[in-house]
C-alpha positions as a LaTeX table, in Angstrom:
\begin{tabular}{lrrr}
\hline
Residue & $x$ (\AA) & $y$ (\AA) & $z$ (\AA) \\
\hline
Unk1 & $-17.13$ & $-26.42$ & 11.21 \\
Unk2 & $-13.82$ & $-25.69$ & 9.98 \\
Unk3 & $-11.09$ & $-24.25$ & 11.79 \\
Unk4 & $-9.72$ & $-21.55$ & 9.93 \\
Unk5 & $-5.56$ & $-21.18$ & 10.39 \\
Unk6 & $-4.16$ & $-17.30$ & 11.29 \\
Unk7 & $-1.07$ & $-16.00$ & 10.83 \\
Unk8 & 0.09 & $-12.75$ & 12.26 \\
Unk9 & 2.47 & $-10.32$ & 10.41 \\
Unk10 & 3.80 & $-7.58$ & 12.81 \\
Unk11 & 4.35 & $-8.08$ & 16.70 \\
Unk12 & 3.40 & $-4.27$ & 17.97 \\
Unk13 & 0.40 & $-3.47$ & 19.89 \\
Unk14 & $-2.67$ & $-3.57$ & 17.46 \\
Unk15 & $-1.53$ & $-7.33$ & 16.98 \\
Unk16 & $-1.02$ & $-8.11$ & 20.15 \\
Unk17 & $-4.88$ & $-6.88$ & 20.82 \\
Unk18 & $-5.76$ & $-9.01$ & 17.57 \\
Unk19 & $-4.13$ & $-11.89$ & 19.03 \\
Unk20 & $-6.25$ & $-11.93$ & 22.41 \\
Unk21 & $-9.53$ & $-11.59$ & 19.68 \\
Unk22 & $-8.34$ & $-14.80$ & 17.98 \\
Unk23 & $-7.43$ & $-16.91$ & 20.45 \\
Unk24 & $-10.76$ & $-16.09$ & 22.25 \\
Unk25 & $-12.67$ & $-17.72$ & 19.29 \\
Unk26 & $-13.66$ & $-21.25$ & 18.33 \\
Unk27 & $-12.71$ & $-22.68$ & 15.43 \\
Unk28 & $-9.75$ & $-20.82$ & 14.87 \\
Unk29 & $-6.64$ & $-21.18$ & 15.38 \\
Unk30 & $-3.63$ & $-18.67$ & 15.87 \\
Unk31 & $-1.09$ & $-20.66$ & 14.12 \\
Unk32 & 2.29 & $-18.16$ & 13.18 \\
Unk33 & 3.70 & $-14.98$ & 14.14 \\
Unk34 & 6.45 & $-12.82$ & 12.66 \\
Unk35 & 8.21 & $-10.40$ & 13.01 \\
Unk36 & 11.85 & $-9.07$ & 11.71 \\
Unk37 & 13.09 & $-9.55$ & 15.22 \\
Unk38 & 13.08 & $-13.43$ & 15.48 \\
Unk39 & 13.00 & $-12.61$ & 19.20 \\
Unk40 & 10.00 & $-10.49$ & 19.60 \\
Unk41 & 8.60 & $-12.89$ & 17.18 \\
Unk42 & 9.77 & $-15.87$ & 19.92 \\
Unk43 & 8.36 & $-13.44$ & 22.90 \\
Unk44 & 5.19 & $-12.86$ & 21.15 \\
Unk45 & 4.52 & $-16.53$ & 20.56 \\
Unk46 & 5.27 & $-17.55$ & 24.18 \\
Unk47 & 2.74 & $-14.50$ & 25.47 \\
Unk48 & $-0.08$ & $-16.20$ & 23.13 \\
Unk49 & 0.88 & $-20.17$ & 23.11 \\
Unk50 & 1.62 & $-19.83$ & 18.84 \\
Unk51 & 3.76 & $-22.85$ & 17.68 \\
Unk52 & 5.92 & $-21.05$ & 15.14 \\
Unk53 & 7.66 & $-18.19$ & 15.55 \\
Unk54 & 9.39 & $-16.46$ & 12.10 \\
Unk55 & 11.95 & $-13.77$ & 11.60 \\
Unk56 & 11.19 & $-13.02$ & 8.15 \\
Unk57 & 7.37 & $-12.30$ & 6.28 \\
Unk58 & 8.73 & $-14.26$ & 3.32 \\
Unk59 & 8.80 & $-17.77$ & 5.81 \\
Unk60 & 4.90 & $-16.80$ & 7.27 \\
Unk61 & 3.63 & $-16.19$ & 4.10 \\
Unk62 & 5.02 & $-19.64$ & 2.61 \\
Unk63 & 4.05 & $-21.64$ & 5.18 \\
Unk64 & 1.50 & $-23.78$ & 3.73 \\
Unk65 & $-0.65$ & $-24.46$ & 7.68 \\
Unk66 & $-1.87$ & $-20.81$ & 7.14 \\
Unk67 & $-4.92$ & $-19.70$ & 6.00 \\
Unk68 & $-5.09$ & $-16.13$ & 6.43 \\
Unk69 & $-2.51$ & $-13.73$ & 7.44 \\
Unk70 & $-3.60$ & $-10.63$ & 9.50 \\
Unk71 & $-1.34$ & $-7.83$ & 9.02 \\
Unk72 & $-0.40$ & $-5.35$ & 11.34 \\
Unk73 & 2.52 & $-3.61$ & 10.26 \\
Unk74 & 2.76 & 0.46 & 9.42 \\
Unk75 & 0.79 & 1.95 & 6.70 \\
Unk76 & 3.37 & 2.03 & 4.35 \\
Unk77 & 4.36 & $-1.59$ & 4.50 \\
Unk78 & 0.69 & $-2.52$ & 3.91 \\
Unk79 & 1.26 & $-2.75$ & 0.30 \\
Unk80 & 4.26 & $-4.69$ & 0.06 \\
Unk81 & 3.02 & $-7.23$ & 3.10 \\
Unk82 & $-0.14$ & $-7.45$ & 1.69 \\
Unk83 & 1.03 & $-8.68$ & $-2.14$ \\
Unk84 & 3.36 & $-10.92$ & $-0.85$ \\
Unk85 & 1.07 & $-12.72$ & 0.95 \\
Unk86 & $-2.04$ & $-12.48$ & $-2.27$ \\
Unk87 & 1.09 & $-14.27$ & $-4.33$ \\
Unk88 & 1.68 & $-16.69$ & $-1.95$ \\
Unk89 & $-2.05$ & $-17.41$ & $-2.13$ \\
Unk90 & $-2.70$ & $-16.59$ & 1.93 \\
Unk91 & $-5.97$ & $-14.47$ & 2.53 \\
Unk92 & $-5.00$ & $-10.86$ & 4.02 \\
Unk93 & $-6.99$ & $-9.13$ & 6.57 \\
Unk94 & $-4.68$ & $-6.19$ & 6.35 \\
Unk95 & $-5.19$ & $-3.18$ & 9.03 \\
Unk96 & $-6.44$ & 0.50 & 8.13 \\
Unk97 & $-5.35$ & 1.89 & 6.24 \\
Unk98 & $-5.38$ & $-0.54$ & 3.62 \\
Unk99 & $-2.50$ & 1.15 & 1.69 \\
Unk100 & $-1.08$ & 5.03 & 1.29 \\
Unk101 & $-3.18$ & 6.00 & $-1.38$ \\
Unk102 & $-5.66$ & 5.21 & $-4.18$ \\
Unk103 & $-3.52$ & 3.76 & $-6.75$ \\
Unk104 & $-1.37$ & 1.08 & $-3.90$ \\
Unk105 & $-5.42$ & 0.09 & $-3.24$ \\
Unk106 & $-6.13$ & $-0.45$ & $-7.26$ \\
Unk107 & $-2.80$ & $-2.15$ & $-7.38$ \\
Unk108 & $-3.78$ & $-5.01$ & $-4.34$ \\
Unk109 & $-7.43$ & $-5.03$ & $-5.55$ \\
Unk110 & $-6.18$ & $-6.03$ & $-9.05$ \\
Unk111 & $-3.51$ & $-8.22$ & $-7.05$ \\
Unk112 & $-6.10$ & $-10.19$ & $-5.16$ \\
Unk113 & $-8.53$ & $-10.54$ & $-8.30$ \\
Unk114 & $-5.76$ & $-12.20$ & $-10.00$ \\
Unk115 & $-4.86$ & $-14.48$ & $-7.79$ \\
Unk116 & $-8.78$ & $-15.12$ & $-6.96$ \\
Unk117 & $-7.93$ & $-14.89$ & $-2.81$ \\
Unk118 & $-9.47$ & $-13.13$ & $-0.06$ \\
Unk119 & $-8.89$ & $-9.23$ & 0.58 \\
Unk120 & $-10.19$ & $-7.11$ & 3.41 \\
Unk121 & $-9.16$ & $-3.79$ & 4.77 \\
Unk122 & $-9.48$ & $-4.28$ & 8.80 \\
Unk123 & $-12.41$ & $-1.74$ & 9.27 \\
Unk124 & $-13.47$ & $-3.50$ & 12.71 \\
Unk125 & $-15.78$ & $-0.85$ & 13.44 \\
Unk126 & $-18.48$ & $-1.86$ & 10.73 \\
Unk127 & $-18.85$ & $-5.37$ & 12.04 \\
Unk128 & $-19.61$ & $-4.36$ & 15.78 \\
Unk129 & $-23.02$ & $-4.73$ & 16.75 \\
Unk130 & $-24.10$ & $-1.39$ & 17.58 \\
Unk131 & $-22.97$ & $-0.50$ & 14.48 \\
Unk132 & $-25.51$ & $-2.48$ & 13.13 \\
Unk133 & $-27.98$ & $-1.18$ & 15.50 \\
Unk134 & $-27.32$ & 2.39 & 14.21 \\
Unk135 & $-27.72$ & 1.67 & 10.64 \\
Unk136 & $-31.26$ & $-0.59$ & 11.57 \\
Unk137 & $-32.34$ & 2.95 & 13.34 \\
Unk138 & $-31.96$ & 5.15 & 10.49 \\
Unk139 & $-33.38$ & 3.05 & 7.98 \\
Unk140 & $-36.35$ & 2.57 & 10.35 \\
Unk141 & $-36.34$ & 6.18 & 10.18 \\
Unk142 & $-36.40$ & 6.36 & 14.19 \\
Unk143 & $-34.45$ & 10.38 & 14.46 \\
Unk144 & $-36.47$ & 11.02 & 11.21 \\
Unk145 & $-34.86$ & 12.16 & 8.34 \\
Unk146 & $-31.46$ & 12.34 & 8.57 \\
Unk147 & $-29.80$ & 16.08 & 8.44 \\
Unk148 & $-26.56$ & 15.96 & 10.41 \\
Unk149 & $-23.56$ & 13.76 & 11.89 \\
Unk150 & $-20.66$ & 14.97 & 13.43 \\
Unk151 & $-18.17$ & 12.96 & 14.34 \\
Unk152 & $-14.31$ & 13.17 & 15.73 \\
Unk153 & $-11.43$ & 10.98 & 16.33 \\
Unk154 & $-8.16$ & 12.79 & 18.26 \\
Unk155 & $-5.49$ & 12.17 & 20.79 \\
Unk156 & $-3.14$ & 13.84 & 21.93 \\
Unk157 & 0.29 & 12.02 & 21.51 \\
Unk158 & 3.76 & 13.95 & 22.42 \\
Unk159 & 5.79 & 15.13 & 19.13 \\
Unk160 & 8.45 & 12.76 & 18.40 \\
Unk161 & 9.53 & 13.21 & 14.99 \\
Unk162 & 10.85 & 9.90 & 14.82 \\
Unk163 & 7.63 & 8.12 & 15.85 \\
Unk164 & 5.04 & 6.18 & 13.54 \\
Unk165 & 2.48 & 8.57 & 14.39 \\
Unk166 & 4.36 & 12.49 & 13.37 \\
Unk167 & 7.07 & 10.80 & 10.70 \\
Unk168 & 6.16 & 11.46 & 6.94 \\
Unk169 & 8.36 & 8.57 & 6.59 \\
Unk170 & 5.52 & 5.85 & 7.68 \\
Unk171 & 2.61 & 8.04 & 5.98 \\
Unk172 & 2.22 & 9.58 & 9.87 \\
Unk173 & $-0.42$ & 12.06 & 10.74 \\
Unk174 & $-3.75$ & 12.15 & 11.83 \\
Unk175 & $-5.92$ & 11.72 & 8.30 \\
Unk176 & $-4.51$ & 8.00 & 7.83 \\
Unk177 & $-4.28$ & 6.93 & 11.41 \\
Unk178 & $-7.47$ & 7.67 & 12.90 \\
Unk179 & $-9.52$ & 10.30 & 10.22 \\
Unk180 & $-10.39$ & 7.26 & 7.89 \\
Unk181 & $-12.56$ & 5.96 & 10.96 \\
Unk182 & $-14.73$ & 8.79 & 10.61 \\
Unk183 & $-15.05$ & 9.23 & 6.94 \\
Unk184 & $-15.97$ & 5.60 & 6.99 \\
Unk185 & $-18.27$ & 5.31 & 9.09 \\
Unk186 & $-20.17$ & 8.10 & 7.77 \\
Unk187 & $-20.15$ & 6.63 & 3.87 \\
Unk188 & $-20.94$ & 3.22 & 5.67 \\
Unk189 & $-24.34$ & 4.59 & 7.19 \\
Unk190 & $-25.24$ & 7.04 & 4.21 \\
Unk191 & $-24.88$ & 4.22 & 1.39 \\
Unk192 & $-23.35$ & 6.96 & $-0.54$ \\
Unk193 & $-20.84$ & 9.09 & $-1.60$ \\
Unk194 & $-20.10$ & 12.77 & $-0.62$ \\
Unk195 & $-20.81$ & 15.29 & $-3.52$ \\
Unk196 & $-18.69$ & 17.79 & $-2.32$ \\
Unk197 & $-15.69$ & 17.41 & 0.09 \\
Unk198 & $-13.70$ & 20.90 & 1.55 \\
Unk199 & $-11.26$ & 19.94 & 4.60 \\
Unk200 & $-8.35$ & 22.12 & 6.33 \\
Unk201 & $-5.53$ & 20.93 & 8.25 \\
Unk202 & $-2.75$ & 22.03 & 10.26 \\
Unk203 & 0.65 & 20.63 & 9.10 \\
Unk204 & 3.34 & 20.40 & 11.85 \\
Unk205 & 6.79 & 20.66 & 11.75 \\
Unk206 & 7.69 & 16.90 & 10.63 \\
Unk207 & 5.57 & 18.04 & 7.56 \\
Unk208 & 2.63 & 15.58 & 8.74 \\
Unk209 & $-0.91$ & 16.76 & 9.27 \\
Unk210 & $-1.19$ & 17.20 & 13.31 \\
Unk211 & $-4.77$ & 17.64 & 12.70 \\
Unk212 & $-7.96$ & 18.18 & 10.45 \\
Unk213 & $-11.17$ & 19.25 & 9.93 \\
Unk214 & $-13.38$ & 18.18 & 7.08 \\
Unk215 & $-16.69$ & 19.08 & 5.77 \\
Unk216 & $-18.62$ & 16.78 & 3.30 \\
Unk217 & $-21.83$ & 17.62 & 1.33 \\
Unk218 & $-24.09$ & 14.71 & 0.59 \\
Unk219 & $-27.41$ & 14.78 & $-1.60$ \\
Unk220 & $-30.36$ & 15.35 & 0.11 \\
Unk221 & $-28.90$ & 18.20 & 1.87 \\
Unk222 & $-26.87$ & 15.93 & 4.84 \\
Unk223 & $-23.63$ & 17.31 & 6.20 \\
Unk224 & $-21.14$ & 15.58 & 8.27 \\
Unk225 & $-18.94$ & 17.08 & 10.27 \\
Unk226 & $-15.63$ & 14.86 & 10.75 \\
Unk227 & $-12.28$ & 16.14 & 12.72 \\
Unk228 & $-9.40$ & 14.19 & 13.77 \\
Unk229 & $-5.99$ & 14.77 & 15.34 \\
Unk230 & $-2.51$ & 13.69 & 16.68 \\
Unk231 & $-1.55$ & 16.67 & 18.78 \\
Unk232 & $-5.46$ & 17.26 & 20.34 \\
Unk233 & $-8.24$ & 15.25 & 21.90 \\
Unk234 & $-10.93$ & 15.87 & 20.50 \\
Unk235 & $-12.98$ & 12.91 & 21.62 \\
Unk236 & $-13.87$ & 9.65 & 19.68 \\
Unk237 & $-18.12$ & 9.94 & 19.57 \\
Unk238 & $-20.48$ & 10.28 & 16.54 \\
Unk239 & $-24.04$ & 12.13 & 17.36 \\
Unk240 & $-26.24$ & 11.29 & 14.04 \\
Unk241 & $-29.57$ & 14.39 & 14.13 \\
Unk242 & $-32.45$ & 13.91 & 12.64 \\
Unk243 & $-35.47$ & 16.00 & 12.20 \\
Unk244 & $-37.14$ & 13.63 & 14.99 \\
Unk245 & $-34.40$ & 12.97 & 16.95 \\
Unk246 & $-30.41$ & 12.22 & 17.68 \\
Unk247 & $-28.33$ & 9.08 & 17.79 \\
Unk248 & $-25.27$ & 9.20 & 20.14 \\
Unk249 & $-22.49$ & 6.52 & 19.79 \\
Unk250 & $-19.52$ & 7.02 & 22.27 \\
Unk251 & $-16.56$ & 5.87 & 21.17 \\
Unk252 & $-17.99$ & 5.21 & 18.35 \\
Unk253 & $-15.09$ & 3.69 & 16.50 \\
Unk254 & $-14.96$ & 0.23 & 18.90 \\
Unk255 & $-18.84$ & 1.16 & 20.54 \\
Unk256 & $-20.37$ & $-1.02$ & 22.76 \\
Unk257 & $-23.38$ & 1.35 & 23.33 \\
Unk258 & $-25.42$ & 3.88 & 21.94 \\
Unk259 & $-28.52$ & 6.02 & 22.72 \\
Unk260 & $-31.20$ & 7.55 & 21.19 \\
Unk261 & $-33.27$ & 10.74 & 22.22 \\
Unk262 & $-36.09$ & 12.48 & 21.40 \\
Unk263 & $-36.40$ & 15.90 & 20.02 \\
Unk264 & $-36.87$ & 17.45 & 23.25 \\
Unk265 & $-33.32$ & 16.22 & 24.50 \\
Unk266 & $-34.79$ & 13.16 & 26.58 \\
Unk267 & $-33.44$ & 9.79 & 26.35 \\
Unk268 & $-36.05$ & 7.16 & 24.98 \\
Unk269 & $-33.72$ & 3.96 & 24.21 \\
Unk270 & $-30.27$ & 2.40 & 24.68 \\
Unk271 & $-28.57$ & $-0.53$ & 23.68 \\
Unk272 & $-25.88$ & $-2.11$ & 25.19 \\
Unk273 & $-23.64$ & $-4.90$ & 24.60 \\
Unk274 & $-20.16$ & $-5.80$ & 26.13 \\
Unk275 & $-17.68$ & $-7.04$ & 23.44 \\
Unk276 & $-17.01$ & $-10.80$ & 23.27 \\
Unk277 & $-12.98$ & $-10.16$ & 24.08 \\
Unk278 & $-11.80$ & $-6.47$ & 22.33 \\
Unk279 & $-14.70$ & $-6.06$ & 19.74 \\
Unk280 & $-12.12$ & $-7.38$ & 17.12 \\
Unk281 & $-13.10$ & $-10.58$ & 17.38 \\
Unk282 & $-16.44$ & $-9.94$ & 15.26 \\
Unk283 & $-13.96$ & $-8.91$ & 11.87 \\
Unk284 & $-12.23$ & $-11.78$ & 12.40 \\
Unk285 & $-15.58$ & $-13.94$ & 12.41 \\
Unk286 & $-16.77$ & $-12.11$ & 9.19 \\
Unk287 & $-12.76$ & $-13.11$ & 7.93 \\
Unk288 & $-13.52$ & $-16.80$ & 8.62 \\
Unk289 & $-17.51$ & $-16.74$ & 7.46 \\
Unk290 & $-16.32$ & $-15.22$ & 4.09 \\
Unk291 & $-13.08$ & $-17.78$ & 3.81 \\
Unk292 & $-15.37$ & $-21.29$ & 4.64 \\
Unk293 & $-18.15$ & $-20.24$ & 1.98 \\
Unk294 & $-15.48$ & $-19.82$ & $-0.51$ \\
Unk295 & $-16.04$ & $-15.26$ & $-1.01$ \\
Unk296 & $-13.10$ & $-13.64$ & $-2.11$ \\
Unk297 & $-14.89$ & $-10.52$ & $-0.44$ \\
Unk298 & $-17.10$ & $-9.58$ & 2.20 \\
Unk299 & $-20.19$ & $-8.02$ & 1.66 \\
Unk300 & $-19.92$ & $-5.81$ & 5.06 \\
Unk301 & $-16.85$ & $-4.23$ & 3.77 \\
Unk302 & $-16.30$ & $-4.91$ & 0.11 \\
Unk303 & $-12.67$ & $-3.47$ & $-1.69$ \\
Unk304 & $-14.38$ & $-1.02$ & $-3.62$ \\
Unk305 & $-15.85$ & 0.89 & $-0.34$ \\
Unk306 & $-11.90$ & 0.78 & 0.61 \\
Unk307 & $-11.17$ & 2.33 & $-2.75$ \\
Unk308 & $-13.92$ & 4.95 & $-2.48$ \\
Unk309 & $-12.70$ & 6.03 & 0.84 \\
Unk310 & $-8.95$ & 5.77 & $-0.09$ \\
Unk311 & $-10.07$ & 8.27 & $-2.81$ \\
Unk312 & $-11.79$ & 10.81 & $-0.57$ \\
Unk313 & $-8.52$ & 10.78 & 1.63 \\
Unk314 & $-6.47$ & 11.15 & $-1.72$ \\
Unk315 & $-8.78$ & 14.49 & $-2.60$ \\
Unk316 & $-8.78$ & 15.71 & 1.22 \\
Unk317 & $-4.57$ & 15.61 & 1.48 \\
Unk318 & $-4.80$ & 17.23 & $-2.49$ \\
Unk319 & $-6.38$ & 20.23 & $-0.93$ \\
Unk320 & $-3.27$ & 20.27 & 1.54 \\
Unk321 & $-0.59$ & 20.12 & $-0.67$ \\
Unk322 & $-0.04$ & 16.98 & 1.41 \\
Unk323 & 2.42 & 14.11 & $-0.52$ \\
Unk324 & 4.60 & 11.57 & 1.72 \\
Unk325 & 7.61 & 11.06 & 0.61 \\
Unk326 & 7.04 & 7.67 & $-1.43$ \\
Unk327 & 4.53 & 9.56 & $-3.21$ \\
Unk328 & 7.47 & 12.54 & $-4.39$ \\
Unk329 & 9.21 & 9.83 & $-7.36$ \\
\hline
\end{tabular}
């Protein structure tokens, strides 16, 4: 089987957790790292045994003993990270957000068309397998028909207006950090599109949304209830209702389990199962499945359920009067 080559752009946490994922797979090899700190770039490779080191994005993305690049930089760098690698002809795996907004998606959509290379926003939580087990449940109708999901993402981090979570300056707030986990995993398991979307937020003092609640209609009369947050915990789960039934899926957004009950409240089945490394290991196999069969896409996650998503966060943060500051020209 081939070994498929990774590069790494960004040295901050999420990559760091990537990193462990890769290297804990066969067939693929961690090959570059960088960062605009040549020494966190040097400190990173030591921690994870990569050969090359960079202090610029311009020398990972040229290097021609890469196959991929995975980056993990803020959301507003997405863009400009991600279309320098698509030019330099390097697959991206780019992290969640994919960009800001709706039109930055178009844009690296169009980008990647054009330049006929790989494209995936890094929504890890549709490749886990209980994700999968959750979608095989409702479409073997096991809760019934479907009438309800409610599901929340918040934590409670300390204001620092200078931080990438409350500064408007890095697209901070709770919508594109951890609400887009929600929203898409709800238009993941309905196949569809909300018909009507109404959403309220509470915007802090560094003019960021501290946290949300959202509402969206679908047809056939099923509501979801989504909520996320910066400044509250709220909780991470996802309980699915049916007419016959409820699905519960703690932690839903990297879930290793989930349960089912009956309509009386009673447990009747569970499933189980550990992650491999970190759970982002099974992404990063769809990454290398799509990149040795030659897809340009995955089927799992295709661009234009980024761009549908993107567009429902567009029309929530419309409702809030809500523009970052790239957005103002």
């Amino acid at each position: 089987m081939k070994t498929i080559r990774w590069g790494i752009i960004g040295a901050g946490r999420i990559a760091s957790t990537f990193a462990a994922a890769l290297k804990s797979m066969e067939y693929t090899k961690l090959t570059a790292i960088a960062s605009r700190d040549l020494t966190r770039a040097e400190e990173f490779a030591e921690r994870f045994q990569i050969k090359k080191a960079y202090g610029s994005y311009e020398e990972l993305a040229r290097d021609p003993a890469i196959d991929v690049v995975y980056i993990a930089t803020p959301h507003t760098e997405h863009k400009m990270n991600s279309a320098l690698c698509l030019t330099n002809k390097k697959a991206v795996l780019c992290e969640k957000p994919l960009t800001i907004n709706y039109a930055e998606t178009e844009y690296l959509m169009s980008l990647a068309k054009k330049q006929n290379v790989f494209l995936m926003e890094a929504m890890w939580t549709k490749f886990l397998p209980v994700t999968a087990v959750v979608k095989s449940w409702l479409a073997e109708k096991k809760i019934g028909e479907l009438r309800h999901i409610r599901s929340s993402f918040g934590y409670s981090a300390a204001f620092d207006g200078s931080s990438r979570i409350y500064n408007p300056d890095t697209a901070g707030g709770a919508l594109l950090d951890v609400g887009v986990y929600p929203i898409a995993y709800v238009v993941y398991l309905l196949e569809e599109l909300p018909e009507q979307v109404v959403s309220s937020a509470v915007i802090g003092r560094s003019h960021v949304d501290e946290q949300n609640v959202i509402s969206l209609r679908f047809p056939g009369g099923i509501l979801a209830d989504i909520s996320s947050a910066v400044s509250a915990d709220t909780g991470n789960d996802a309980l699915i209702i049916g007419d016959r039934g409820r699905i519960f899926v703690p932690n839903f957004w990297k879930a290793d389990k989930v349960e089912r009950y009956d309509t009386n409240g009673q447990l009747v089945e569970t499933y189980y199962l550990p992650h491999k490394k970190n759970g982002y290991e099974y992404e990063a196999e769809e990454v290398n499945r799509c990149l040795r069969e030659g897809e340009t896409e995955s089927d799992t996650h295709p661009l234009s359920s980024t761009l549908e998503v993107m567009k429902i966060m567009d029309q929530i943060r419309g409702q809030w009067g809500l523009k970052y500051p790239q957005e103002e020209n």
